[in-house]
């Protein structure tokens, strides 16, 4: 199954709408709640990142029998220093983002924690392409 | 016998609200919910790192993001502190997502301390 969601830039009134719709879909598939939570927390963090830091983008989900792959592709401006961005507590969030309760520099580290596979392709001045892989079998 | 800190005491939401002299705004069906742990934060980024479900989120962040974060983290009950009353938009969203919203005039520290005293456990 293939599902896509559009994520606008800077519009926090819709932050979480895509993740919420995706969560509803995952619930309909009767996946274990713990697996759904891992996937949704990671996707939501990525969605908030797109709204907060990019020019907008989309979330592309491929649902297989044993795995789910979620790609988050924005239109720029890229992450200048990915090593720094992966560090807990490192943030480039604006005042507005902080007031909304985000921007603690936990987004990418938390994405990494919640998915089974993660690849990030980015470059300053270009777009960011995050691919998250999730195994659907619940850990014992 | 397990060590004392391993014994979980559950608090019903209605008792949690009474303990902080609070008021329920929406989510009456949750009043009998039994809650073992609480997490107090105004930073939703930190809430999203919590793996436990069904905790009480105690926060002074009264905006839609608090509800959205609760939704993503499988949190069913939110207690707003510092007399932060939610907007109608927030209430509508909480109702749609079946999340209870309560509020208290107490500070985050006082509300958390009172609940801790009554046996509500921290997540960590």
PDB file of C-alpha atoms in Angstrom:
ATOM      1  CA  UNK A   1       0.000   0.000   0.000  1.00  0.00           C
ATOM      2  CA  UNK A   2       1.209   3.467  -0.875  1.00  0.00           C
ATOM      3  CA  UNK A   3       0.210   6.671   0.887  1.00  0.00           C
ATOM      4  CA  UNK A   4       1.387  10.258   0.519  1.00  0.00           C
ATOM      5  CA  UNK A   5       0.855  13.364   2.598  1.00  0.00           C
ATOM      6  CA  UNK A   6       1.799  16.956   1.803  1.00  0.00           C
ATOM      7  CA  UNK A   7       3.430  19.043   4.526  1.00  0.00           C
ATOM      8  CA  UNK A   8       3.408  22.845   4.173  1.00  0.00           C
ATOM      9  CA  UNK A   9       6.177  25.135   5.407  1.00  0.00           C
ATOM     10  CA  UNK A  10       5.803  27.253   8.541  1.00  0.00           C
ATOM     11  CA  UNK A  11       2.105  26.489   9.086  1.00  0.00           C
ATOM     12  CA  UNK A  12       2.003  25.112  12.623  1.00  0.00           C
ATOM     13  CA  UNK A  13      -1.794  25.029  12.673  1.00  0.00           C
ATOM     14  CA  UNK A  14      -1.561  21.836  10.619  1.00  0.00           C
ATOM     15  CA  UNK A  15       1.433  20.345  12.425  1.00  0.00           C
ATOM     16  CA  UNK A  16       0.564  16.729  13.076  1.00  0.00           C
ATOM     17  CA  UNK A  17      -2.307  16.439  10.617  1.00  0.00           C
ATOM     18  CA  UNK A  18      -0.333  14.153   8.287  1.00  0.00           C
ATOM     19  CA  UNK A  19       0.941  12.016  11.179  1.00  0.00           C
ATOM     20  CA  UNK A  20      -2.549  11.860  12.632  1.00  0.00           C
ATOM     21  CA  UNK A  21      -3.993  10.600   9.343  1.00  0.00           C
ATOM     22  CA  UNK A  22      -1.186   8.081   8.996  1.00  0.00           C
ATOM     23  CA  UNK A  23      -1.775   6.881  12.565  1.00  0.00           C
ATOM     24  CA  UNK A  24      -5.442   6.300  11.775  1.00  0.00           C
ATOM     25  CA  UNK A  25      -4.405   4.200   8.784  1.00  0.00           C
ATOM     26  CA  UNK A  26      -1.946   2.140  10.877  1.00  0.00           C
ATOM     27  CA  UNK A  27      -4.630   1.505  13.485  1.00  0.00           C
ATOM     28  CA  UNK A  28      -6.950   0.207  10.785  1.00  0.00           C
ATOM     29  CA  UNK A  29      -4.243  -2.289   9.853  1.00  0.00           C
ATOM     30  CA  UNK A  30      -4.341  -3.616  13.420  1.00  0.00           C
ATOM     31  CA  UNK A  31      -0.616  -3.249  14.026  1.00  0.00           C
ATOM     32  CA  UNK A  32       0.597  -3.638  17.636  1.00  0.00           C
ATOM     33  CA  UNK A  33       0.187  -0.315  19.537  1.00  0.00           C
ATOM     34  CA  UNK A  34       3.884  -0.234  20.473  1.00  0.00           C
ATOM     35  CA  UNK A  35       4.911  -0.506  16.831  1.00  0.00           C
ATOM     36  CA  UNK A  36       2.417   2.193  15.831  1.00  0.00           C
ATOM     37  CA  UNK A  37       3.765   4.493  18.532  1.00  0.00           C
ATOM     38  CA  UNK A  38       7.371   4.092  17.377  1.00  0.00           C
ATOM     39  CA  UNK A  39       6.443   4.804  13.773  1.00  0.00           C
ATOM     40  CA  UNK A  40       4.182   7.730  14.565  1.00  0.00           C
ATOM     41  CA  UNK A  41       6.569   9.451  16.977  1.00  0.00           C
ATOM     42  CA  UNK A  42       9.313   9.292  14.336  1.00  0.00           C
ATOM     43  CA  UNK A  43       7.018  10.475  11.530  1.00  0.00           C
ATOM     44  CA  UNK A  44       5.598  13.268  13.681  1.00  0.00           C
ATOM     45  CA  UNK A  45       9.084  14.496  14.601  1.00  0.00           C
ATOM     46  CA  UNK A  46       9.957  14.534  10.911  1.00  0.00           C
ATOM     47  CA  UNK A  47       6.718  16.312  10.023  1.00  0.00           C
ATOM     48  CA  UNK A  48       7.391  19.027  12.620  1.00  0.00           C
ATOM     49  CA  UNK A  49      10.926  19.375  11.231  1.00  0.00           C
ATOM     50  CA  UNK A  50       9.590  19.909   7.715  1.00  0.00           C
ATOM     51  CA  UNK A  51       7.175  22.596   8.927  1.00  0.00           C
ATOM     52  CA  UNK A  52       9.727  24.275  11.187  1.00  0.00           C
ATOM     53  CA  UNK A  53      12.861  24.168   9.061  1.00  0.00           C
ATOM     54  CA  UNK A  54      12.051  23.570   5.406  1.00  0.00           C
ATOM     55  CA  UNK A  55      10.283  25.116   2.438  1.00  0.00           C
ATOM     56  CA  UNK A  56       7.675  22.359   2.653  1.00  0.00           C
ATOM     57  CA  UNK A  57       7.688  18.761   1.574  1.00  0.00           C
ATOM     58  CA  UNK A  58       5.906  15.459   1.524  1.00  0.00           C
ATOM     59  CA  UNK A  59       5.724  12.215   3.433  1.00  0.00           C
ATOM     60  CA  UNK A  60       5.696   9.086   1.306  1.00  0.00           C
ATOM     61  CA  UNK A  61       4.732   5.826   2.993  1.00  0.00           C
ATOM     62  CA  UNK A  62       5.165   2.312   1.620  1.00  0.00           C
ATOM     63  CA  UNK A  63       3.377  -0.289   3.681  1.00  0.00           C
ATOM     64  CA  UNK A  64       4.598  -3.825   3.206  1.00  0.00           C
ATOM     65  CA  UNK A  65       3.765  -7.022   5.002  1.00  0.00           C
ATOM     66  CA  UNK A  66       6.777  -7.022   7.329  1.00  0.00           C
ATOM     67  CA  UNK A  67       8.128  -3.513   7.014  1.00  0.00           C
ATOM     68  CA  UNK A  68       7.002   0.052   6.583  1.00  0.00           C
ATOM     69  CA  UNK A  69       9.195   2.587   4.840  1.00  0.00           C
ATOM     70  CA  UNK A  70       8.526   6.259   5.301  1.00  0.00           C
ATOM     71  CA  UNK A  71      10.335   8.838   3.218  1.00  0.00           C
ATOM     72  CA  UNK A  72      10.226  12.475   4.214  1.00  0.00           C
ATOM     73  CA  UNK A  73      11.339  14.657   1.341  1.00  0.00           C
ATOM     74  CA  UNK A  74      11.478  18.422   1.631  1.00  0.00           C
ATOM     75  CA  UNK A  75      12.336  21.103  -0.890  1.00  0.00           C
ATOM     76  CA  UNK A  76      15.231  22.650   1.004  1.00  0.00           C
ATOM     77  CA  UNK A  77      17.253  24.378   2.304  1.00  0.00           C
ATOM     78  CA  UNK A  78      19.139  21.308   3.570  1.00  0.00           C
ATOM     79  CA  UNK A  79      21.020  20.683   6.806  1.00  0.00           C
ATOM     80  CA  UNK A  80      24.489  22.320   6.763  1.00  0.00           C
ATOM     81  CA  UNK A  81      25.969  20.094   9.464  1.00  0.00           C
ATOM     82  CA  UNK A  82      24.250  16.752   9.897  1.00  0.00           C
ATOM     83  CA  UNK A  83      26.575  15.562  12.679  1.00  0.00           C
ATOM     84  CA  UNK A  84      25.540  18.541  14.775  1.00  0.00           C
ATOM     85  CA  UNK A  85      21.856  18.078  13.930  1.00  0.00           C
ATOM     86  CA  UNK A  86      22.029  14.471  15.158  1.00  0.00           C
ATOM     87  CA  UNK A  87      23.308  15.628  18.541  1.00  0.00           C
ATOM     88  CA  UNK A  88      20.766  15.714  21.356  1.00  0.00           C
ATOM     89  CA  UNK A  89      20.106  19.287  22.393  1.00  0.00           C
ATOM     90  CA  UNK A  90      21.523  20.947  19.293  1.00  0.00           C
ATOM     91  CA  UNK A  91      18.858  23.151  17.741  1.00  0.00           C
ATOM     92  CA  UNK A  92      18.368  25.934  15.207  1.00  0.00           C
ATOM     93  CA  UNK A  93      14.763  26.510  16.267  1.00  0.00           C
ATOM     94  CA  UNK A  94      13.305  29.997  16.185  1.00  0.00           C
ATOM     95  CA  UNK A  95      11.527  31.690  19.090  1.00  0.00           C
ATOM     96  CA  UNK A  96       8.173  30.774  17.526  1.00  0.00           C
ATOM     97  CA  UNK A  97       9.026  27.080  17.420  1.00  0.00           C
ATOM     98  CA  UNK A  98      10.197  27.150  21.040  1.00  0.00           C
ATOM     99  CA  UNK A  99       6.973  28.812  22.143  1.00  0.00           C
ATOM    100  CA  UNK A 100       5.060  25.947  20.572  1.00  0.00           C
ATOM    101  CA  UNK A 101       6.924  23.479  22.759  1.00  0.00           C
ATOM    102  CA  UNK A 102       9.301  22.144  20.132  1.00  0.00           C
ATOM    103  CA  UNK A 103      12.864  22.894  19.142  1.00  0.00           C
ATOM    104  CA  UNK A 104      14.678  21.216  22.006  1.00  0.00           C
ATOM    105  CA  UNK A 105      17.090  19.585  19.604  1.00  0.00           C
ATOM    106  CA  UNK A 106      15.614  16.139  20.149  1.00  0.00           C
ATOM    107  CA  UNK A 107      13.960  15.634  16.767  1.00  0.00           C
ATOM    108  CA  UNK A 108      16.534  13.766  14.712  1.00  0.00           C
ATOM    109  CA  UNK A 109      17.985  11.814  17.672  1.00  0.00           C
ATOM    110  CA  UNK A 110      14.451  10.744  18.580  1.00  0.00           C
ATOM    111  CA  UNK A 111      13.734   9.711  15.004  1.00  0.00           C
ATOM    112  CA  UNK A 112      16.884   7.582  15.070  1.00  0.00           C
ATOM    113  CA  UNK A 113      15.820   5.997  18.351  1.00  0.00           C
ATOM    114  CA  UNK A 114      12.395   5.009  17.060  1.00  0.00           C
ATOM    115  CA  UNK A 115      13.176   3.522  13.675  1.00  0.00           C
ATOM    116  CA  UNK A 116      14.986   0.341  12.729  1.00  0.00           C
ATOM    117  CA  UNK A 117      16.787   1.877   9.764  1.00  0.00           C
ATOM    118  CA  UNK A 118      17.500   5.505   9.015  1.00  0.00           C
ATOM    119  CA  UNK A 119      19.218   7.226   6.177  1.00  0.00           C
ATOM    120  CA  UNK A 120      19.487  10.980   5.745  1.00  0.00           C
ATOM    121  CA  UNK A 121      20.618  12.582   2.538  1.00  0.00           C
ATOM    122  CA  UNK A 122      21.119  16.305   2.805  1.00  0.00           C
ATOM    123  CA  UNK A 123      23.380  19.154   1.811  1.00  0.00           C
ATOM    124  CA  UNK A 124      23.309  22.862   2.569  1.00  0.00           C
ATOM    125  CA  UNK A 125      21.330  24.601  -0.158  1.00  0.00           C
ATOM    126  CA  UNK A 126      19.669  21.396  -1.325  1.00  0.00           C
ATOM    127  CA  UNK A 127      16.760  19.312  -0.128  1.00  0.00           C
ATOM    128  CA  UNK A 128      16.720  16.823   2.729  1.00  0.00           C
ATOM    129  CA  UNK A 129      15.587  13.263   2.102  1.00  0.00           C
ATOM    130  CA  UNK A 130      15.018  11.083   5.143  1.00  0.00           C
ATOM    131  CA  UNK A 131      14.234   7.395   4.778  1.00  0.00           C
ATOM    132  CA  UNK A 132      12.962   5.556   7.846  1.00  0.00           C
ATOM    133  CA  UNK A 133      12.494   1.813   7.944  1.00  0.00           C
ATOM    134  CA  UNK A 134      10.341   0.040  10.514  1.00  0.00           C
ATOM    135  CA  UNK A 135      10.031  -3.675  11.161  1.00  0.00           C
ATOM    136  CA  UNK A 136       6.503  -4.623  12.048  1.00  0.00           C
ATOM    137  CA  UNK A 137       7.234  -7.629  14.210  1.00  0.00           C
ATOM    138  CA  UNK A 138       6.929  -6.574  17.821  1.00  0.00           C
ATOM    139  CA  UNK A 139      10.028  -7.158  19.900  1.00  0.00           C
ATOM    140  CA  UNK A 140       9.645  -9.957  22.422  1.00  0.00           C
TER     141      UNK A 140
ATOM    142  CA  UNK B   1       9.098  -8.534  48.524  1.00  0.00           C
ATOM    143  CA  UNK B   2       9.955  -6.103  45.720  1.00  0.00           C
ATOM    144  CA  UNK B   3      11.600  -2.817  46.638  1.00  0.00           C
ATOM    145  CA  UNK B   4       9.105  -0.139  47.574  1.00  0.00           C
ATOM    146  CA  UNK B   5       9.756   1.994  44.511  1.00  0.00           C
ATOM    147  CA  UNK B   6       8.606  -0.847  42.280  1.00  0.00           C
ATOM    148  CA  UNK B   7       5.108  -0.897  43.704  1.00  0.00           C
ATOM    149  CA  UNK B   8       2.814   1.027  41.395  1.00  0.00           C
ATOM    150  CA  UNK B   9      -0.052   2.963  42.853  1.00  0.00           C
ATOM    151  CA  UNK B  10      -2.754   3.838  40.407  1.00  0.00           C
ATOM    152  CA  UNK B  11      -4.670   7.069  40.754  1.00  0.00           C
ATOM    153  CA  UNK B  12      -8.016   7.635  39.150  1.00  0.00           C
ATOM    154  CA  UNK B  13      -8.224  10.765  37.056  1.00  0.00           C
ATOM    155  CA  UNK B  14     -11.037  12.088  39.257  1.00  0.00           C
ATOM    156  CA  UNK B  15      -8.755  11.763  42.307  1.00  0.00           C
ATOM    157  CA  UNK B  16      -5.895  13.435  40.427  1.00  0.00           C
ATOM    158  CA  UNK B  17      -8.131  16.412  39.628  1.00  0.00           C
ATOM    159  CA  UNK B  18      -9.356  16.619  43.238  1.00  0.00           C
ATOM    160  CA  UNK B  19      -5.773  16.430  44.540  1.00  0.00           C
ATOM    161  CA  UNK B  20      -4.769  19.583  42.638  1.00  0.00           C
ATOM    162  CA  UNK B  21      -8.090  21.418  43.179  1.00  0.00           C
ATOM    163  CA  UNK B  22      -8.546  21.229  39.438  1.00  0.00           C
ATOM    164  CA  UNK B  23     -11.428  21.046  37.037  1.00  0.00           C
ATOM    165  CA  UNK B  24     -12.232  18.749  34.180  1.00  0.00           C
ATOM    166  CA  UNK B  25     -12.823  20.570  30.915  1.00  0.00           C
ATOM    167  CA  UNK B  26     -13.610  17.653  28.652  1.00  0.00           C
ATOM    168  CA  UNK B  27     -13.344  13.884  28.598  1.00  0.00           C
ATOM    169  CA  UNK B  28     -15.772  12.828  31.316  1.00  0.00           C
ATOM    170  CA  UNK B  29     -15.463   9.197  30.250  1.00  0.00           C
ATOM    171  CA  UNK B  30     -11.843   9.269  31.461  1.00  0.00           C
ATOM    172  CA  UNK B  31     -12.650  10.163  35.092  1.00  0.00           C
ATOM    173  CA  UNK B  32     -12.323   6.532  36.155  1.00  0.00           C
ATOM    174  CA  UNK B  33      -9.063   6.004  34.196  1.00  0.00           C
ATOM    175  CA  UNK B  34      -6.362   4.518  36.399  1.00  0.00           C
ATOM    176  CA  UNK B  35      -3.043   6.260  35.919  1.00  0.00           C
ATOM    177  CA  UNK B  36       0.255   5.095  37.385  1.00  0.00           C
ATOM    178  CA  UNK B  37       2.765   7.618  36.091  1.00  0.00           C
ATOM    179  CA  UNK B  38       3.036  11.281  35.313  1.00  0.00           C
ATOM    180  CA  UNK B  39       5.377  13.367  33.193  1.00  0.00           C
ATOM    181  CA  UNK B  40       5.639  17.114  33.709  1.00  0.00           C
ATOM    182  CA  UNK B  41       7.051  19.256  30.923  1.00  0.00           C
ATOM    183  CA  UNK B  42       6.356  22.305  28.818  1.00  0.00           C
ATOM    184  CA  UNK B  43       8.611  20.871  26.133  1.00  0.00           C
ATOM    185  CA  UNK B  44       6.733  18.619  23.770  1.00  0.00           C
ATOM    186  CA  UNK B  45      10.051  17.477  22.270  1.00  0.00           C
ATOM    187  CA  UNK B  46      10.772  15.796  25.599  1.00  0.00           C
ATOM    188  CA  UNK B  47       7.296  14.290  25.884  1.00  0.00           C
ATOM    189  CA  UNK B  48       7.844  12.617  22.515  1.00  0.00           C
ATOM    190  CA  UNK B  49      10.833  10.728  23.918  1.00  0.00           C
ATOM    191  CA  UNK B  50       8.700   8.943  26.536  1.00  0.00           C
ATOM    192  CA  UNK B  51       7.980   5.330  25.685  1.00  0.00           C
ATOM    193  CA  UNK B  52       5.358   4.676  28.376  1.00  0.00           C
ATOM    194  CA  UNK B  53       1.701   4.900  27.411  1.00  0.00           C
ATOM    195  CA  UNK B  54      -1.247   6.094  29.406  1.00  0.00           C
ATOM    196  CA  UNK B  55       0.692   8.543  31.508  1.00  0.00           C
ATOM    197  CA  UNK B  56      -0.673  11.809  32.816  1.00  0.00           C
ATOM    198  CA  UNK B  57       0.850  14.735  30.936  1.00  0.00           C
ATOM    199  CA  UNK B  58       1.200  17.705  33.272  1.00  0.00           C
ATOM    200  CA  UNK B  59       2.014  20.839  31.296  1.00  0.00           C
ATOM    201  CA  UNK B  60       1.746  24.598  31.142  1.00  0.00           C
ATOM    202  CA  UNK B  61       1.749  24.493  27.359  1.00  0.00           C
ATOM    203  CA  UNK B  62      -1.819  25.317  26.457  1.00  0.00           C
ATOM    204  CA  UNK B  63      -1.898  25.017  22.686  1.00  0.00           C
ATOM    205  CA  UNK B  64      -2.852  22.540  19.974  1.00  0.00           C
ATOM    206  CA  UNK B  65       0.652  21.078  19.989  1.00  0.00           C
ATOM    207  CA  UNK B  66       0.089  19.703  23.488  1.00  0.00           C
ATOM    208  CA  UNK B  67      -2.933  17.775  22.182  1.00  0.00           C
ATOM    209  CA  UNK B  68      -1.127  16.627  19.045  1.00  0.00           C
ATOM    210  CA  UNK B  69       1.856  15.433  21.085  1.00  0.00           C
ATOM    211  CA  UNK B  70      -0.475  13.530  23.412  1.00  0.00           C
ATOM    212  CA  UNK B  71      -2.142  11.942  20.406  1.00  0.00           C
ATOM    213  CA  UNK B  72       1.168  10.750  18.946  1.00  0.00           C
ATOM    214  CA  UNK B  73       2.423   9.504  22.331  1.00  0.00           C
ATOM    215  CA  UNK B  74      -0.770   7.609  23.209  1.00  0.00           C
ATOM    216  CA  UNK B  75      -1.425   9.896  26.169  1.00  0.00           C
ATOM    217  CA  UNK B  76      -5.095  10.015  27.112  1.00  0.00           C
ATOM    218  CA  UNK B  77      -5.074  12.550  29.938  1.00  0.00           C
ATOM    219  CA  UNK B  78      -3.651  16.076  30.094  1.00  0.00           C
ATOM    220  CA  UNK B  79      -3.541  18.335  33.150  1.00  0.00           C
ATOM    221  CA  UNK B  80      -2.893  21.997  32.384  1.00  0.00           C
ATOM    222  CA  UNK B  81      -1.215  23.965  35.160  1.00  0.00           C
ATOM    223  CA  UNK B  82      -0.735  27.667  36.025  1.00  0.00           C
ATOM    224  CA  UNK B  83      -4.394  28.328  35.272  1.00  0.00           C
ATOM    225  CA  UNK B  84      -3.828  27.915  31.538  1.00  0.00           C
ATOM    226  CA  UNK B  85      -7.294  27.455  30.156  1.00  0.00           C
ATOM    227  CA  UNK B  86      -7.482  25.851  26.726  1.00  0.00           C
ATOM    228  CA  UNK B  87      -8.970  27.511  23.664  1.00  0.00           C
ATOM    229  CA  UNK B  88     -12.192  26.164  22.159  1.00  0.00           C
ATOM    230  CA  UNK B  89     -10.116  24.850  19.274  1.00  0.00           C
ATOM    231  CA  UNK B  90      -7.983  22.849  21.699  1.00  0.00           C
ATOM    232  CA  UNK B  91     -11.061  21.464  23.452  1.00  0.00           C
ATOM    233  CA  UNK B  92     -12.618  20.432  20.128  1.00  0.00           C
ATOM    234  CA  UNK B  93      -9.420  18.677  19.138  1.00  0.00           C
ATOM    235  CA  UNK B  94      -9.143  16.871  22.492  1.00  0.00           C
ATOM    236  CA  UNK B  95     -12.746  15.709  22.233  1.00  0.00           C
ATOM    237  CA  UNK B  96     -12.274  14.455  18.712  1.00  0.00           C
ATOM    238  CA  UNK B  97      -9.210  12.477  19.778  1.00  0.00           C
ATOM    239  CA  UNK B  98     -10.814  11.224  22.992  1.00  0.00           C
ATOM    240  CA  UNK B  99      -8.279  12.924  25.259  1.00  0.00           C
ATOM    241  CA  UNK B 100      -9.288  14.385  28.612  1.00  0.00           C
ATOM    242  CA  UNK B 101      -8.318  17.954  29.484  1.00  0.00           C
ATOM    243  CA  UNK B 102      -8.260  19.291  33.031  1.00  0.00           C
ATOM    244  CA  UNK B 103      -6.729  22.368  34.533  1.00  0.00           C
ATOM    245  CA  UNK B 104      -5.482  23.633  37.864  1.00  0.00           C
ATOM    246  CA  UNK B 105      -4.386  27.047  39.075  1.00  0.00           C
ATOM    247  CA  UNK B 106      -1.348  25.436  40.751  1.00  0.00           C
ATOM    248  CA  UNK B 107       2.151  25.680  39.306  1.00  0.00           C
ATOM    249  CA  UNK B 108       3.775  22.780  37.489  1.00  0.00           C
ATOM    250  CA  UNK B 109       5.964  22.165  40.540  1.00  0.00           C
ATOM    251  CA  UNK B 110       3.143  22.251  43.076  1.00  0.00           C
ATOM    252  CA  UNK B 111       0.770  20.092  41.046  1.00  0.00           C
ATOM    253  CA  UNK B 112       3.505  17.518  40.386  1.00  0.00           C
ATOM    254  CA  UNK B 113       4.611  17.520  44.034  1.00  0.00           C
ATOM    255  CA  UNK B 114       1.074  16.972  45.328  1.00  0.00           C
ATOM    256  CA  UNK B 115       0.482  14.112  42.892  1.00  0.00           C
ATOM    257  CA  UNK B 116       3.840  12.538  43.685  1.00  0.00           C
ATOM    258  CA  UNK B 117       2.968  12.709  47.371  1.00  0.00           C
ATOM    259  CA  UNK B 118      -0.259  10.838  46.651  1.00  0.00           C
ATOM    260  CA  UNK B 119       1.648   8.057  44.922  1.00  0.00           C
ATOM    261  CA  UNK B 120       1.733   9.013  41.242  1.00  0.00           C
ATOM    262  CA  UNK B 121       5.108   7.800  39.973  1.00  0.00           C
ATOM    263  CA  UNK B 122       7.518   9.530  37.632  1.00  0.00           C
ATOM    264  CA  UNK B 123       8.351   7.966  34.268  1.00  0.00           C
ATOM    265  CA  UNK B 124      12.028   8.139  35.230  1.00  0.00           C
TER     266      UNK B 124
END
